[in-house]
C-alpha cells in the first residue's frame, strides 16, 4: 500500500487556525494531508481512526510544537 499522507498533530483549539492554514497550503501544492479538524467526523472512534491513518497512510508526521502543545 502506498503511503502518501502528511499527518498533522497539534494542540486543540489553540493551534487550529495555524494548522488549517498549513494544511491548505500543503494541499494546494499537491500533498494529501490528514488533519483532525477536517478528517475526523462525529461518531468515529478517535484513537482507532488516528491509529489506522498513521499505520496505513502516513508517510510523515508534522508535530506543531507550540507552547500549548508542550503544556498539554
Tab-separated table of N, CA, C and O in Angstrom:
chain	number	residue	atom	x	y	z
A	1	UNK	N	0.842	-1.186	0.000
A	1	UNK	CA	0.000	0.000	0.000
A	1	UNK	C	0.885	1.247	0.000
A	1	UNK	O	1.844	1.348	0.750
A	2	UNK	N	0.548	2.194	-0.836
A	2	UNK	CA	1.302	3.432	-0.956
A	2	UNK	C	0.956	4.381	0.183
A	2	UNK	O	-0.204	4.707	0.411
A	3	UNK	N	1.980	4.787	0.917
A	3	UNK	CA	1.783	5.775	1.986
A	3	UNK	C	2.098	7.145	1.407
A	3	UNK	O	3.204	7.377	0.928
A	4	UNK	N	1.106	8.035	1.451
A	4	UNK	CA	1.290	9.334	0.806
A	4	UNK	C	0.675	10.492	1.588
A	4	UNK	O	0.500	11.566	1.043
A	5	UNK	N	0.376	10.280	2.857
A	5	UNK	CA	-0.334	11.289	3.633
A	5	UNK	C	0.592	11.964	4.639
A	5	UNK	O	1.394	11.300	5.285
A	6	UNK	N	0.448	13.274	4.762
A	6	UNK	CA	1.120	14.029	5.815
A	6	UNK	C	0.122	14.161	6.961
A	6	UNK	O	-0.975	14.680	6.782
A	7	UNK	N	0.500	13.670	8.120
A	7	UNK	CA	-0.351	13.704	9.313
A	7	UNK	C	0.086	14.884	10.168
A	7	UNK	O	1.261	15.021	10.501
A	8	UNK	N	-0.845	15.772	10.504
A	8	UNK	CA	-0.530	16.944	11.325
A	8	UNK	C	-1.097	16.752	12.724
A	8	UNK	O	-2.297	16.567	12.904
A	9	UNK	N	-0.210	16.820	13.711
A	9	UNK	CA	-0.591	16.728	15.122
A	9	UNK	C	-0.397	18.104	15.751
A	9	UNK	O	0.640	18.742	15.537
A	10	UNK	N	-1.388	18.527	16.533
A	10	UNK	CA	-1.311	19.868	17.124
A	10	UNK	C	-2.178	19.957	18.370
A	10	UNK	O	-2.961	19.057	18.657
A	11	UNK	N	-2.029	21.054	19.096
A	11	UNK	CA	-2.858	21.318	20.275
A	11	UNK	C	-4.168	21.940	19.822
A	11	UNK	O	-4.182	22.861	19.013
A	12	UNK	N	-5.256	21.404	20.364
A	12	UNK	CA	-6.570	21.987	20.060
A	12	UNK	C	-7.102	22.693	21.282
A	12	UNK	O	-6.925	22.202	22.381
A	13	UNK	N	-7.741	23.783	21.173
A	13	UNK	CA	-8.050	24.560	19.966
A	13	UNK	C	-6.995	25.619	19.651
A	13	UNK	O	-7.093	26.319	18.655
A	14	UNK	N	-5.966	25.704	20.468
A	14	UNK	CA	-5.004	26.811	20.369
A	14	UNK	C	-4.323	26.913	19.005
A	14	UNK	O	-4.078	28.025	18.523
A	15	UNK	N	-3.987	25.804	18.391
A	15	UNK	CA	-3.240	25.827	17.130
A	15	UNK	C	-4.111	25.554	15.904
A	15	UNK	O	-3.595	25.350	14.812
A	16	UNK	N	-5.414	25.554	16.079
A	16	UNK	CA	-6.320	25.224	14.971
A	16	UNK	C	-6.131	26.114	13.753
A	16	UNK	O	-6.038	25.623	12.627
A	17	UNK	N	-6.105	27.424	13.951
A	17	UNK	CA	-6.020	28.335	12.799
A	17	UNK	C	-4.743	28.114	12.000
A	17	UNK	O	-4.765	28.053	10.773
A	18	UNK	N	-3.616	27.986	12.707
A	18	UNK	CA	-2.354	27.759	12.010
A	18	UNK	C	-2.380	26.446	11.232
A	18	UNK	O	-1.945	26.381	10.083
A	19	UNK	N	-2.899	25.395	11.845
A	19	UNK	CA	-2.909	24.079	11.194
A	19	UNK	C	-3.851	24.028	10.005
A	19	UNK	O	-3.546	23.372	9.009
A	20	UNK	N	-4.964	24.709	10.087
A	20	UNK	CA	-5.869	24.805	8.929
A	20	UNK	C	-5.155	25.516	7.784
A	20	UNK	O	-5.215	25.092	6.630
A	21	UNK	N	-4.456	26.596	8.111
A	21	UNK	CA	-3.690	27.335	7.096
A	21	UNK	C	-2.608	26.442	6.487
A	21	UNK	O	-2.480	26.349	5.264
A	22	UNK	N	-1.825	25.764	7.350
A	22	UNK	CA	-0.746	24.902	6.884
A	22	UNK	C	-1.280	23.778	5.999
A	22	UNK	O	-0.739	23.516	4.914
A	23	UNK	N	-2.330	23.125	6.434
A	23	UNK	CA	-2.917	22.036	5.647
A	23	UNK	C	-3.393	22.537	4.282
A	23	UNK	O	-3.187	21.871	3.260
A	24	UNK	N	-4.001	23.699	4.254
A	24	UNK	CA	-4.491	24.234	2.972
A	24	UNK	C	-3.331	24.528	2.027
A	24	UNK	O	-3.432	24.262	0.824
A	25	UNK	N	-2.233	25.041	2.535
A	25	UNK	CA	-1.058	25.321	1.690
A	25	UNK	C	-0.441	24.021	1.168
A	25	UNK	O	-0.058	23.939	0.001
A	26	UNK	N	-0.333	23.015	2.029
A	26	UNK	CA	0.209	21.727	1.590
A	26	UNK	C	-0.678	21.079	0.529
A	26	UNK	O	-0.191	20.518	-0.450
A	27	UNK	N	-1.986	21.176	0.714
A	27	UNK	CA	-2.915	20.612	-0.275
A	27	UNK	C	-2.825	21.352	-1.608
A	27	UNK	O	-2.919	20.735	-2.674
A	28	UNK	N	-2.643	22.666	-1.551
A	28	UNK	CA	-2.529	23.454	-2.780
A	28	UNK	C	-1.345	23.034	-3.631
A	28	UNK	O	-1.398	23.131	-4.861
A	29	UNK	N	-0.274	22.565	-2.984
A	29	UNK	CA	0.891	22.149	-3.763
A	29	UNK	C	0.899	20.639	-4.025
A	29	UNK	O	1.885	20.093	-4.501
A	30	UNK	N	-0.222	19.980	-3.700
A	30	UNK	CA	-0.402	18.606	-4.132
A	30	UNK	C	-0.260	17.503	-3.102
A	30	UNK	O	-0.338	16.327	-3.448
A	31	UNK	N	-0.060	17.834	-1.843
A	31	UNK	CA	0.072	16.802	-0.822
A	31	UNK	C	-1.287	16.357	-0.290
A	31	UNK	O	-2.218	17.147	-0.222
A	32	UNK	N	-1.372	15.081	0.096
A	32	UNK	CA	-2.520	14.582	0.848
A	32	UNK	C	-2.225	14.866	2.311
A	32	UNK	O	-1.143	14.533	2.800
A	33	UNK	N	-3.171	15.487	2.992
A	33	UNK	CA	-2.965	15.890	4.386
A	33	UNK	C	-4.109	15.342	5.228
A	33	UNK	O	-5.271	15.395	4.827
A	34	UNK	N	-3.760	14.815	6.416
A	34	UNK	CA	-4.774	14.400	7.372
A	34	UNK	C	-4.680	15.335	8.560
A	34	UNK	O	-3.645	15.458	9.206
A	35	UNK	N	-5.769	16.040	8.809
A	35	UNK	CA	-5.871	16.979	9.927
A	35	UNK	C	-7.175	16.668	10.641
A	35	UNK	O	-8.240	16.639	10.029
A	36	UNK	N	-7.078	16.418	11.906
A	36	UNK	CA	-8.251	16.023	12.697
A	36	UNK	C	-9.445	16.937	12.462
A	36	UNK	O	-10.576	16.476	12.350
A	37	UNK	N	-9.216	18.227	12.377
A	37	UNK	CA	-10.306	19.193	12.186
A	37	UNK	C	-11.078	18.948	10.899
A	37	UNK	O	-12.279	19.192	10.836
A	38	UNK	N	-10.388	18.472	9.876
A	38	UNK	CA	-11.012	18.241	8.579
A	38	UNK	C	-11.485	16.805	8.386
A	38	UNK	O	-12.457	16.555	7.678
A	39	UNK	N	-10.782	15.868	8.990
A	39	UNK	CA	-10.953	14.473	8.613
A	39	UNK	C	-11.577	13.568	9.668
A	39	UNK	O	-11.880	12.416	9.372
A	40	UNK	N	-11.776	14.045	10.857
A	40	UNK	CA	-12.398	13.216	11.890
A	40	UNK	C	-13.825	13.705	12.084
A	40	UNK	O	-14.059	14.857	12.432
A	41	UNK	N	-14.773	12.831	11.811
A	41	UNK	CA	-16.181	13.213	11.909
A	41	UNK	C	-16.807	12.612	13.157
A	41	UNK	O	-16.285	11.660	13.734
A	42	UNK	N	-17.916	13.165	13.551
A	42	UNK	CA	-18.636	12.661	14.711
A	42	UNK	C	-18.997	11.194	14.539
A	42	UNK	O	-19.319	10.744	13.449
A	43	UNK	N	-18.890	10.454	15.621
A	43	UNK	CA	-19.211	9.040	15.582
A	43	UNK	C	-18.019	8.154	15.300
A	43	UNK	O	-18.080	6.946	15.485
A	44	UNK	N	-16.923	8.735	14.816
A	44	UNK	CA	-15.704	7.952	14.590
A	44	UNK	C	-14.979	7.729	15.907
A	44	UNK	O	-14.940	8.606	16.753
A	45	UNK	N	-14.404	6.560	16.063
A	45	UNK	CA	-13.557	6.294	17.216
A	45	UNK	C	-12.258	7.048	17.019
A	45	UNK	O	-11.505	6.788	16.084
A	46	UNK	N	-12.008	8.005	17.898
A	46	UNK	CA	-10.851	8.894	17.791
A	46	UNK	C	-9.543	8.116	17.659
A	46	UNK	O	-8.808	8.266	16.694
A	47	UNK	N	-9.255	7.255	18.620
A	47	UNK	CA	-7.968	6.551	18.619
A	47	UNK	C	-7.876	5.522	17.497
A	47	UNK	O	-6.823	5.373	16.885
A	48	UNK	N	-8.955	4.844	17.213
A	48	UNK	CA	-8.946	3.845	16.142
A	48	UNK	C	-8.695	4.503	14.794
A	48	UNK	O	-7.889	4.015	13.995
A	49	UNK	N	-9.366	5.597	14.511
A	49	UNK	CA	-9.221	6.297	13.232
A	49	UNK	C	-7.811	6.845	13.072
A	49	UNK	O	-7.182	6.667	12.031
A	50	UNK	N	-7.296	7.500	14.096
A	50	UNK	CA	-5.956	8.077	14.006
A	50	UNK	C	-4.903	6.986	13.852
A	50	UNK	O	-4.005	7.095	13.023
A	51	UNK	N	-5.021	5.929	14.625
A	51	UNK	CA	-4.061	4.832	14.517
A	51	UNK	C	-4.079	4.229	13.119
A	51	UNK	O	-3.031	3.943	12.533
A	52	UNK	N	-5.256	4.046	12.564
A	52	UNK	CA	-5.396	3.492	11.221
A	52	UNK	C	-4.733	4.386	10.179
A	52	UNK	O	-3.998	3.912	9.309
A	53	UNK	N	-4.983	5.684	10.263
A	53	UNK	CA	-4.399	6.625	9.299
A	53	UNK	C	-2.878	6.619	9.408
A	53	UNK	O	-2.172	6.587	8.397
A	54	UNK	N	-2.368	6.631	10.630
A	54	UNK	CA	-0.918	6.644	10.816
A	54	UNK	C	-0.293	5.356	10.276
A	54	UNK	O	0.689	5.383	9.539
A	55	UNK	N	-0.850	4.222	10.633
A	55	UNK	CA	-0.272	2.929	10.217
A	55	UNK	C	-0.386	2.678	8.714
A	55	UNK	O	0.539	2.155	8.087
A	56	UNK	N	-1.514	3.038	8.125
A	56	UNK	CA	-1.785	2.651	6.744
A	56	UNK	C	-1.455	3.700	5.694
A	56	UNK	O	-1.180	3.340	4.545
A	57	UNK	N	-1.496	4.985	6.037
A	57	UNK	CA	-1.381	6.017	5.015
A	57	UNK	C	-0.268	7.041	5.219
A	57	UNK	O	0.122	7.703	4.263
A	58	UNK	N	0.206	7.208	6.442
A	58	UNK	CA	1.098	8.324	6.742
A	58	UNK	C	2.539	8.043	6.339
A	58	UNK	O	3.124	7.041	6.733
A	59	UNK	N	3.080	8.979	5.549
A	59	UNK	CA	4.484	8.902	5.170
A	59	UNK	C	5.334	9.769	6.103
A	59	UNK	O	6.497	9.472	6.348
A	60	UNK	N	4.742	10.842	6.639
A	60	UNK	CA	5.452	11.725	7.561
A	60	UNK	C	4.437	12.389	8.492
A	60	UNK	O	3.307	12.661	8.091
A	61	UNK	N	4.860	12.608	9.716
A	61	UNK	CA	4.016	13.318	10.691
A	61	UNK	C	4.647	14.662	11.002
A	61	UNK	O	5.851	14.737	11.258
A	62	UNK	N	3.831	15.681	10.965
A	62	UNK	CA	4.272	17.009	11.378
A	62	UNK	C	3.664	17.287	12.741
A	62	UNK	O	2.447	17.261	12.894
A	63	UNK	N	4.508	17.536	13.714
A	63	UNK	CA	4.038	17.867	15.052
A	63	UNK	C	4.288	19.355	15.248
A	63	UNK	O	5.425	19.818	15.154
A	64	UNK	N	3.221	20.083	15.502
A	64	UNK	CA	3.321	21.520	15.711
A	64	UNK	C	3.656	21.738	17.194
A	64	UNK	O	2.780	21.649	18.057
A	65	UNK	N	4.919	21.991	17.469
A	65	UNK	CA	5.393	22.098	18.851
A	65	UNK	C	5.260	23.524	19.374
A	65	UNK	O	6.236	24.245	19.541
A	66	UNK	N	4.052	23.911	19.624
A	66	UNK	CA	3.782	25.212	20.215
A	66	UNK	C	3.842	25.098	21.731
A	66	UNK	O	3.889	23.991	22.287
A	67	UNK	N	3.804	26.207	22.413
A	67	UNK	CA	3.767	26.193	23.870
A	67	UNK	C	2.530	25.432	24.349
A	67	UNK	O	2.607	24.644	25.293
A	68	UNK	N	1.415	25.628	23.700
A	68	UNK	CA	0.184	24.927	24.058
A	68	UNK	C	0.341	23.426	23.925
A	68	UNK	O	-0.128	22.665	24.767
A	69	UNK	N	0.982	22.973	22.859
A	69	UNK	CA	1.191	21.541	22.640
A	69	UNK	C	2.041	20.961	23.757
A	69	UNK	O	1.745	19.910	24.302
A	70	UNK	N	3.112	21.663	24.087
A	70	UNK	CA	4.014	21.177	25.138
A	70	UNK	C	3.355	21.192	26.523
A	70	UNK	O	3.637	20.344	27.350
A	71	UNK	N	2.484	22.161	26.754
A	71	UNK	CA	1.787	22.253	28.051
A	71	UNK	C	0.775	21.123	28.240
A	71	UNK	O	0.456	20.770	29.358
A	72	UNK	N	0.255	20.602	27.129
A	72	UNK	CA	-0.754	19.538	27.229
A	72	UNK	C	-0.073	18.216	27.398
A	72	UNK	O	-0.508	17.262	27.844
